Each structure stands twice: as C-alpha cells, then as structure tokens.
C-alpha cells in the first residue's frame, strides 16, 4: 500500500558524557593534590611549565566540554517534553561552549525538521556529520538527511543519502525500508509524469466529440444534397417506380 515516508526513526545522539566527566574529575584531583610549594618548584623548568600549561588547558577544555554536555542533557529534557524553543536555546548555548559537539547540531537539525524547515535541518545535519564520533553516528545522520530531502520532494538526493547510510550500516532494516519507499515514490512520480493529466484527457475527449458532430453534420448535408439531386432528375408526368 502507498505510504508516506516515515520519520519515526529520527535518531538522537549516543551519550559519551561519562568519559568527559571522568577526565574532568581526574584533573581536578591532580590539581588539588599538588601543593603550592610543589607548583613553584615544578614551574622552575621550562618543560615543566609547558606540561602544566597543557594540563591546565586540557582541564579547562574538558570543563567546557562537560558544561556543553550538561546543556545538551538539559536540551534533551526540554526536547522530550515538546518544549522546542527551550531545547533550541540550550543546544545553541552548548555550541557556544564547544562548537564541536555534533549532538547539539544534530538535535537542532531535528527541531528544524519538526518545524518543517527542512533546508535548515539539512545544514545542521551536514555540520554534525563533520564532527561525528563514529560510523554508526554517520549512518544515523545520513538517514535524517535522507528524510529531510524526501520531505522536500528531492527524492534522488534522498535515495543517495539512504544508500550512503546503508553502505555504512548494511544491517539496518529501517534504512532499507526508507530507501525502498523513496524509490517507490520516485517511480510513481515518473509514471505519473508520463501519463496524460485529467485536463488533457477531458480536452481530447471533447475534441473527439466535436469531430464526430462535425462528421454527422457533413453526412446530413450530403444526404440532403443527394435527395435534391434525385428530385431534380425526375421527368414531369413519368411514373416513379
């Protein structure tokens, strides 16, 4: 049966926040265990300075990353409740803290998709694809891109996106289902384009009826002319056998 393209399998991100939390805690513990005297002593060497600077910088990066993840988690709570405006704000704040958090870009794409802004959704999906964590994430993002293309009636691009997702994750039945439906829709559109429209069929039918009426009128005139010729050919006073 004819069915619209489904979007029930729009994916959310897989959480890796526990690794960032562990790293942040580790550097916080290291920072607390080093005494002030030890710090002064360590800073005397240039190599040590570089090491400490790297540790501080990395610790700060981890802290910013954790704050971004926290914002994403808050955004997910709002997203689950249907509070899209609040979720959008939280995801945007997460991106300001860490521009590489692809999960926020993916979710912003999903929000744009739900609002019917499919071109914006595609832009967010493409941005998240550049920062994705692994191939499974890439497959999920490509699937969402395919759905956005399908909603725009760009079925060739949708088919290509689904194909790329399947190449990455060939065992996913939902991806195959989406691909098949996109292909079916594309074939239906091509068949409909090759068939004459209702208006064209109606017009052709009217033209045919007009021709038939014209032929009938012409035949009627011919018969009338023949009758006149027969009457004029009779001899006065002769018997008409």
PDB file of C-alpha atoms in Angstrom:
ATOM      1  CA  UNK A   1       0.000   0.000   0.000  1.00  0.00           C
ATOM      2  CA  UNK A   2       1.064   3.568  -0.643  1.00  0.00           C
ATOM      3  CA  UNK A   3       2.583   5.058   2.483  1.00  0.00           C
ATOM      4  CA  UNK A   4       4.334   8.362   3.162  1.00  0.00           C
ATOM      5  CA  UNK A   5       7.994   8.386   4.092  1.00  0.00           C
ATOM      6  CA  UNK A   6       8.266   7.701   7.796  1.00  0.00           C
ATOM      7  CA  UNK A   7      10.290   9.773  10.237  1.00  0.00           C
ATOM      8  CA  UNK A   8       9.775   7.578  13.279  1.00  0.00           C
ATOM      9  CA  UNK A   9      13.426   6.579  13.301  1.00  0.00           C
ATOM     10  CA  UNK A  10      14.926  10.048  13.595  1.00  0.00           C
ATOM     11  CA  UNK A  11      17.857   9.410  15.855  1.00  0.00           C
ATOM     12  CA  UNK A  12      19.184  11.165  18.901  1.00  0.00           C
ATOM     13  CA  UNK A  13      22.859  11.112  19.799  1.00  0.00           C
ATOM     14  CA  UNK A  14      24.669   8.452  21.821  1.00  0.00           C
ATOM     15  CA  UNK A  15      25.966   9.884  25.082  1.00  0.00           C
ATOM     16  CA  UNK A  16      29.707   9.910  25.762  1.00  0.00           C
ATOM     17  CA  UNK A  17      29.469  12.295  28.684  1.00  0.00           C
ATOM     18  CA  UNK A  18      30.735   9.777  31.252  1.00  0.00           C
ATOM     19  CA  UNK A  19      34.210   9.835  29.642  1.00  0.00           C
ATOM     20  CA  UNK A  20      34.388  13.631  29.812  1.00  0.00           C
ATOM     21  CA  UNK A  21      33.193  13.572  33.427  1.00  0.00           C
ATOM     22  CA  UNK A  22      35.900  11.044  34.348  1.00  0.00           C
ATOM     23  CA  UNK A  23      38.649  13.127  32.697  1.00  0.00           C
ATOM     24  CA  UNK A  24      37.462  16.317  34.357  1.00  0.00           C
ATOM     25  CA  UNK A  25      37.407  14.645  37.799  1.00  0.00           C
ATOM     26  CA  UNK A  26      40.889  13.208  37.227  1.00  0.00           C
ATOM     27  CA  UNK A  27      42.424  16.620  36.524  1.00  0.00           C
ATOM     28  CA  UNK A  28      40.535  18.208  39.401  1.00  0.00           C
ATOM     29  CA  UNK A  29      42.031  15.613  41.742  1.00  0.00           C
ATOM     30  CA  UNK A  30      45.516  16.180  40.298  1.00  0.00           C
ATOM     31  CA  UNK A  31      45.136  19.910  40.752  1.00  0.00           C
ATOM     32  CA  UNK A  32      44.052  19.510  44.371  1.00  0.00           C
ATOM     33  CA  UNK A  33      46.888  17.128  45.319  1.00  0.00           C
ATOM     34  CA  UNK A  34      49.699  19.411  44.108  1.00  0.00           C
ATOM     35  CA  UNK A  35      50.778  21.771  46.896  1.00  0.00           C
ATOM     36  CA  UNK A  36      51.701  25.411  46.338  1.00  0.00           C
ATOM     37  CA  UNK A  37      55.390  24.731  47.061  1.00  0.00           C
ATOM     38  CA  UNK A  38      55.422  21.842  44.626  1.00  0.00           C
ATOM     39  CA  UNK A  39      53.881  24.009  41.980  1.00  0.00           C
ATOM     40  CA  UNK A  40      56.576  26.685  42.385  1.00  0.00           C
ATOM     41  CA  UNK A  41      59.238  24.017  42.252  1.00  0.00           C
ATOM     42  CA  UNK A  42      57.781  22.420  39.152  1.00  0.00           C
ATOM     43  CA  UNK A  43      57.420  25.737  37.355  1.00  0.00           C
ATOM     44  CA  UNK A  44      61.186  26.324  37.520  1.00  0.00           C
ATOM     45  CA  UNK A  45      61.764  24.114  34.486  1.00  0.00           C
ATOM     46  CA  UNK A  46      60.614  25.224  31.011  1.00  0.00           C
ATOM     47  CA  UNK A  47      59.488  21.714  30.119  1.00  0.00           C
ATOM     48  CA  UNK A  48      57.529  21.521  33.317  1.00  0.00           C
ATOM     49  CA  UNK A  49      55.906  24.854  32.508  1.00  0.00           C
ATOM     50  CA  UNK A  50      54.795  23.535  29.166  1.00  0.00           C
ATOM     51  CA  UNK A  51      53.439  20.369  30.798  1.00  0.00           C
ATOM     52  CA  UNK A  52      51.498  22.293  33.440  1.00  0.00           C
ATOM     53  CA  UNK A  53      50.177  24.701  30.809  1.00  0.00           C
ATOM     54  CA  UNK A  54      48.974  21.763  28.720  1.00  0.00           C
ATOM     55  CA  UNK A  55      47.325  20.139  31.745  1.00  0.00           C
ATOM     56  CA  UNK A  56      45.577  23.360  32.718  1.00  0.00           C
ATOM     57  CA  UNK A  57      44.465  23.980  29.146  1.00  0.00           C
ATOM     58  CA  UNK A  58      43.246  20.421  28.743  1.00  0.00           C
ATOM     59  CA  UNK A  59      41.456  20.558  32.070  1.00  0.00           C
ATOM     60  CA  UNK A  60      39.749  23.791  31.002  1.00  0.00           C
ATOM     61  CA  UNK A  61      38.752  22.224  27.687  1.00  0.00           C
ATOM     62  CA  UNK A  62      37.309  19.221  29.493  1.00  0.00           C
ATOM     63  CA  UNK A  63      35.393  21.520  31.821  1.00  0.00           C
ATOM     64  CA  UNK A  64      33.936  23.450  28.862  1.00  0.00           C
ATOM     65  CA  UNK A  65      33.094  20.183  27.166  1.00  0.00           C
ATOM     66  CA  UNK A  66      31.336  18.961  30.275  1.00  0.00           C
ATOM     67  CA  UNK A  67      29.341  22.185  30.534  1.00  0.00           C
ATOM     68  CA  UNK A  68      28.326  21.762  26.903  1.00  0.00           C
ATOM     69  CA  UNK A  69      27.238  18.171  27.576  1.00  0.00           C
ATOM     70  CA  UNK A  70      25.231  19.369  30.577  1.00  0.00           C
ATOM     71  CA  UNK A  71      23.466  21.894  28.355  1.00  0.00           C
ATOM     72  CA  UNK A  72      22.759  19.181  25.803  1.00  0.00           C
ATOM     73  CA  UNK A  73      21.253  16.976  28.517  1.00  0.00           C
ATOM     74  CA  UNK A  74      19.046  19.879  29.614  1.00  0.00           C
ATOM     75  CA  UNK A  75      18.086  20.408  25.997  1.00  0.00           C
ATOM     76  CA  UNK A  76      17.160  16.743  25.674  1.00  0.00           C
ATOM     77  CA  UNK A  77      14.833  17.017  28.660  1.00  0.00           C
ATOM     78  CA  UNK A  78      13.091  20.008  27.075  1.00  0.00           C
ATOM     79  CA  UNK A  79      13.031  18.215  23.706  1.00  0.00           C
ATOM     80  CA  UNK A  80      11.358  15.157  25.243  1.00  0.00           C
ATOM     81  CA  UNK A  81       8.680  17.397  26.790  1.00  0.00           C
ATOM     82  CA  UNK A  82       7.992  19.062  23.451  1.00  0.00           C
ATOM     83  CA  UNK A  83       9.456  22.389  24.606  1.00  0.00           C
ATOM     84  CA  UNK A  84      11.295  23.051  21.372  1.00  0.00           C
ATOM     85  CA  UNK A  85      12.091  26.731  21.966  1.00  0.00           C
ATOM     86  CA  UNK A  86      13.783  25.974  25.310  1.00  0.00           C
ATOM     87  CA  UNK A  87      15.594  22.983  23.836  1.00  0.00           C
ATOM     88  CA  UNK A  88      16.838  25.073  20.918  1.00  0.00           C
ATOM     89  CA  UNK A  89      18.245  27.727  23.258  1.00  0.00           C
ATOM     90  CA  UNK A  90      20.063  25.110  25.344  1.00  0.00           C
ATOM     91  CA  UNK A  91      21.580  23.447  22.292  1.00  0.00           C
ATOM     92  CA  UNK A  92      22.740  26.824  20.981  1.00  0.00           C
ATOM     93  CA  UNK A  93      24.373  27.555  24.356  1.00  0.00           C
ATOM     94  CA  UNK A  94      26.117  24.182  24.178  1.00  0.00           C
ATOM     95  CA  UNK A  95      27.563  25.085  20.786  1.00  0.00           C
ATOM     96  CA  UNK A  96      28.871  28.401  22.156  1.00  0.00           C
ATOM     97  CA  UNK A  97      30.727  26.468  24.861  1.00  0.00           C
ATOM     98  CA  UNK A  98      32.040  23.851  22.450  1.00  0.00           C
ATOM     99  CA  UNK A  99      31.484  24.230  18.703  1.00  0.00           C
ATOM    100  CA  UNK A 100      32.438  20.591  18.070  1.00  0.00           C
ATOM    101  CA  UNK A 101      29.535  18.998  19.949  1.00  0.00           C
ATOM    102  CA  UNK A 102      27.826  17.356  16.999  1.00  0.00           C
ATOM    103  CA  UNK A 103      24.996  16.109  19.231  1.00  0.00           C
ATOM    104  CA  UNK A 104      23.709  19.677  19.632  1.00  0.00           C
ATOM    105  CA  UNK A 105      23.900  20.231  15.872  1.00  0.00           C
ATOM    106  CA  UNK A 106      22.012  17.002  15.256  1.00  0.00           C
ATOM    107  CA  UNK A 107      19.266  17.920  17.706  1.00  0.00           C
ATOM    108  CA  UNK A 108      18.967  21.422  16.251  1.00  0.00           C
ATOM    109  CA  UNK A 109      18.507  19.728  12.896  1.00  0.00           C
ATOM    110  CA  UNK A 110      15.755  17.556  14.360  1.00  0.00           C
ATOM    111  CA  UNK A 111      13.991  20.635  15.761  1.00  0.00           C
ATOM    112  CA  UNK A 112      14.171  22.372  12.375  1.00  0.00           C
ATOM    113  CA  UNK A 113      12.839  19.180  10.757  1.00  0.00           C
ATOM    114  CA  UNK A 114       9.839  19.070  13.106  1.00  0.00           C
ATOM    115  CA  UNK A 115       9.110  22.722  12.290  1.00  0.00           C
ATOM    116  CA  UNK A 116       9.109  21.975   8.584  1.00  0.00           C
ATOM    117  CA  UNK A 117      12.321  23.928   7.948  1.00  0.00           C
ATOM    118  CA  UNK A 118      13.973  21.132   6.026  1.00  0.00           C
ATOM    119  CA  UNK A 119      16.741  23.222   4.431  1.00  0.00           C
ATOM    120  CA  UNK A 120      17.854  24.437   7.883  1.00  0.00           C
ATOM    121  CA  UNK A 121      17.685  20.864   9.123  1.00  0.00           C
ATOM    122  CA  UNK A 122      19.986  19.726   6.317  1.00  0.00           C
ATOM    123  CA  UNK A 123      22.520  22.426   7.169  1.00  0.00           C
ATOM    124  CA  UNK A 124      22.622  21.290  10.796  1.00  0.00           C
ATOM    125  CA  UNK A 125      22.896  17.633   9.765  1.00  0.00           C
ATOM    126  CA  UNK A 126      25.799  18.394   7.440  1.00  0.00           C
ATOM    127  CA  UNK A 127      27.581  20.313  10.215  1.00  0.00           C
ATOM    128  CA  UNK A 128      27.066  17.462  12.689  1.00  0.00           C
ATOM    129  CA  UNK A 129      28.352  14.971  10.107  1.00  0.00           C
ATOM    130  CA  UNK A 130      31.723  16.733  10.096  1.00  0.00           C
ATOM    131  CA  UNK A 131      32.084  16.277  13.874  1.00  0.00           C
ATOM    132  CA  UNK A 132      30.502  12.821  14.253  1.00  0.00           C
ATOM    133  CA  UNK A 133      32.124  10.310  16.603  1.00  0.00           C
ATOM    134  CA  UNK A 134      31.969   7.070  14.578  1.00  0.00           C
ATOM    135  CA  UNK A 135      30.472   5.403  11.507  1.00  0.00           C
ATOM    136  CA  UNK A 136      27.276   4.406  13.312  1.00  0.00           C
ATOM    137  CA  UNK A 137      26.637   8.057  14.119  1.00  0.00           C
ATOM    138  CA  UNK A 138      27.339   8.993  10.496  1.00  0.00           C
ATOM    139  CA  UNK A 139      24.814   6.415   9.302  1.00  0.00           C
ATOM    140  CA  UNK A 140      22.143   7.840  11.597  1.00  0.00           C
ATOM    141  CA  UNK A 141      22.836  11.404  10.445  1.00  0.00           C
ATOM    142  CA  UNK A 142      22.712  10.363   6.767  1.00  0.00           C
ATOM    143  CA  UNK A 143      19.341   8.742   7.438  1.00  0.00           C
ATOM    144  CA  UNK A 144      17.973  12.008   8.835  1.00  0.00           C
ATOM    145  CA  UNK A 145      19.341  13.853   5.821  1.00  0.00           C
ATOM    146  CA  UNK A 146      17.525  11.415   3.546  1.00  0.00           C
ATOM    147  CA  UNK A 147      14.264  12.077   5.383  1.00  0.00           C
ATOM    148  CA  UNK A 148      14.736  15.844   5.068  1.00  0.00           C
ATOM    149  CA  UNK A 149      15.409  15.530   1.331  1.00  0.00           C
ATOM    150  CA  UNK A 150      12.316  13.357   0.934  1.00  0.00           C
ATOM    151  CA  UNK A 151      10.158  15.968   2.651  1.00  0.00           C
ATOM    152  CA  UNK A 152      11.398  18.487   0.091  1.00  0.00           C
ATOM    153  CA  UNK A 153      10.439  16.072  -2.700  1.00  0.00           C
ATOM    154  CA  UNK A 154      14.119  15.826  -3.623  1.00  0.00           C
ATOM    155  CA  UNK A 155      13.854  12.073  -3.982  1.00  0.00           C
ATOM    156  CA  UNK A 156      17.092  11.486  -5.907  1.00  0.00           C
ATOM    157  CA  UNK A 157      19.097  13.154  -3.110  1.00  0.00           C
ATOM    158  CA  UNK A 158      17.068  11.219  -0.531  1.00  0.00           C
ATOM    159  CA  UNK A 159      17.841   7.919  -2.251  1.00  0.00           C
ATOM    160  CA  UNK A 160      21.557   8.756  -2.369  1.00  0.00           C
ATOM    161  CA  UNK A 161      21.584   9.679   1.342  1.00  0.00           C
ATOM    162  CA  UNK A 162      19.859   6.424   2.300  1.00  0.00           C
ATOM    163  CA  UNK A 163      22.292   4.469   0.118  1.00  0.00           C
ATOM    164  CA  UNK A 164      25.279   6.048   1.864  1.00  0.00           C
ATOM    165  CA  UNK A 165      23.748   5.253   5.249  1.00  0.00           C
ATOM    166  CA  UNK A 166      23.241   1.614   4.219  1.00  0.00           C
ATOM    167  CA  UNK A 167      26.819   1.339   2.942  1.00  0.00           C
ATOM    168  CA  UNK A 168      27.969   2.303   6.442  1.00  0.00           C
ATOM    169  CA  UNK A 169      25.388   0.212   8.296  1.00  0.00           C
ATOM    170  CA  UNK A 170      24.163  -2.528   5.914  1.00  0.00           C
ATOM    171  CA  UNK A 171      22.282  -4.435   8.617  1.00  0.00           C
ATOM    172  CA  UNK A 172      19.799  -1.679   9.481  1.00  0.00           C
ATOM    173  CA  UNK A 173      16.328  -2.699   8.271  1.00  0.00           C
ATOM    174  CA  UNK A 174      14.830   0.759   8.871  1.00  0.00           C
ATOM    175  CA  UNK A 175      17.330   2.286   6.459  1.00  0.00           C
ATOM    176  CA  UNK A 176      16.412  -0.294   3.809  1.00  0.00           C
ATOM    177  CA  UNK A 177      12.735   0.413   4.391  1.00  0.00           C
ATOM    178  CA  UNK A 178      13.265   4.147   3.926  1.00  0.00           C
ATOM    179  CA  UNK A 179      15.295   3.556   0.766  1.00  0.00           C
ATOM    180  CA  UNK A 180      12.611   1.296  -0.716  1.00  0.00           C
ATOM    181  CA  UNK A 181       9.848   3.815  -0.007  1.00  0.00           C
ATOM    182  CA  UNK A 182      11.880   6.645  -1.535  1.00  0.00           C
ATOM    183  CA  UNK A 183      12.492   4.540  -4.652  1.00  0.00           C
ATOM    184  CA  UNK A 184       8.788   3.632  -4.898  1.00  0.00           C
ATOM    185  CA  UNK A 185       7.779   7.275  -4.579  1.00  0.00           C
ATOM    186  CA  UNK A 186      10.279   8.280  -7.245  1.00  0.00           C
ATOM    187  CA  UNK A 187       8.940   5.610  -9.642  1.00  0.00           C
ATOM    188  CA  UNK A 188       5.334   6.705  -9.017  1.00  0.00           C
ATOM    189  CA  UNK A 189       6.246  10.291  -9.816  1.00  0.00           C
ATOM    190  CA  UNK A 190       7.916   9.245 -13.074  1.00  0.00           C
ATOM    191  CA  UNK A 191       4.912   7.145 -14.099  1.00  0.00           C
ATOM    192  CA  UNK A 192       2.519   9.970 -13.302  1.00  0.00           C
ATOM    193  CA  UNK A 193       4.635  12.349 -15.371  1.00  0.00           C
ATOM    194  CA  UNK A 194       4.324  10.014 -18.378  1.00  0.00           C
ATOM    195  CA  UNK A 195       0.522   9.726 -18.076  1.00  0.00           C
ATOM    196  CA  UNK A 196      -1.745  12.437 -19.508  1.00  0.00           C
ATOM    197  CA  UNK A 197      -3.425  14.624 -16.948  1.00  0.00           C
ATOM    198  CA  UNK A 198      -7.195  14.652 -16.350  1.00  0.00           C
ATOM    199  CA  UNK A 199      -7.478  18.013 -18.062  1.00  0.00           C
ATOM    200  CA  UNK A 200      -5.642  16.713 -21.105  1.00  0.00           C
ATOM    201  CA  UNK A 201      -7.838  13.608 -21.262  1.00  0.00           C
ATOM    202  CA  UNK A 202     -11.004  15.718 -20.927  1.00  0.00           C
ATOM    203  CA  UNK A 203      -9.800  18.058 -23.667  1.00  0.00           C
ATOM    204  CA  UNK A 204      -9.037  15.145 -26.007  1.00  0.00           C
ATOM    205  CA  UNK A 205     -12.483  13.669 -25.357  1.00  0.00           C
ATOM    206  CA  UNK A 206     -14.173  16.967 -26.182  1.00  0.00           C
ATOM    207  CA  UNK A 207     -12.180  17.291 -29.395  1.00  0.00           C
ATOM    208  CA  UNK A 208     -13.228  13.787 -30.418  1.00  0.00           C
ATOM    209  CA  UNK A 209     -16.898  14.583 -29.767  1.00  0.00           C
ATOM    210  CA  UNK A 210     -16.603  17.803 -31.784  1.00  0.00           C
ATOM    211  CA  UNK A 211     -15.129  15.877 -34.728  1.00  0.00           C
ATOM    212  CA  UNK A 212     -17.937  13.314 -34.586  1.00  0.00           C
ATOM    213  CA  UNK A 213     -20.569  16.048 -34.506  1.00  0.00           C
ATOM    214  CA  UNK A 214     -18.908  17.743 -37.478  1.00  0.00           C
ATOM    215  CA  UNK A 215     -18.889  14.450 -39.422  1.00  0.00           C
ATOM    216  CA  UNK A 216     -22.558  13.887 -38.653  1.00  0.00           C
ATOM    217  CA  UNK A 217     -23.447  17.379 -39.859  1.00  0.00           C
ATOM    218  CA  UNK A 218     -21.406  16.842 -43.024  1.00  0.00           C
ATOM    219  CA  UNK A 219     -23.110  13.489 -43.677  1.00  0.00           C
ATOM    220  CA  UNK A 220     -26.535  15.107 -43.153  1.00  0.00           C
ATOM    221  CA  UNK A 221     -25.729  17.798 -45.726  1.00  0.00           C
ATOM    222  CA  UNK A 222     -24.520  15.184 -48.220  1.00  0.00           C
ATOM    223  CA  UNK A 223     -27.781  13.244 -47.864  1.00  0.00           C
ATOM    224  CA  UNK A 224     -29.818  16.382 -48.288  1.00  0.00           C
ATOM    225  CA  UNK A 225     -27.906  17.217 -51.470  1.00  0.00           C
ATOM    226  CA  UNK A 226     -28.479  13.699 -52.820  1.00  0.00           C
ATOM    227  CA  UNK A 227     -32.197  13.983 -52.168  1.00  0.00           C
ATOM    228  CA  UNK A 228     -32.324  17.291 -54.030  1.00  0.00           C
ATOM    229  CA  UNK A 229     -30.469  15.772 -56.980  1.00  0.00           C
ATOM    230  CA  UNK A 230     -32.899  12.859 -57.144  1.00  0.00           C
ATOM    231  CA  UNK A 231     -35.911  15.178 -57.129  1.00  0.00           C
ATOM    232  CA  UNK A 232     -34.468  17.387 -59.857  1.00  0.00           C
ATOM    233  CA  UNK A 233     -33.711  14.364 -62.106  1.00  0.00           C
ATOM    234  CA  UNK A 234     -37.400  13.226 -62.341  1.00  0.00           C
ATOM    235  CA  UNK A 235     -39.242  13.789 -65.668  1.00  0.00           C
ATOM    236  CA  UNK A 236     -42.612  15.524 -65.264  1.00  0.00           C
ATOM    237  CA  UNK A 237     -45.522  13.156 -65.746  1.00  0.00           C
ATOM    238  CA  UNK A 238     -43.419   9.964 -65.522  1.00  0.00           C
ATOM    239  CA  UNK A 239     -44.184   7.277 -63.031  1.00  0.00           C
ATOM    240  CA  UNK A 240     -41.772   6.860 -60.161  1.00  0.00           C
ATOM    241  CA  UNK A 241     -41.179   3.167 -59.854  1.00  0.00           C
TER     242      UNK A 241
END
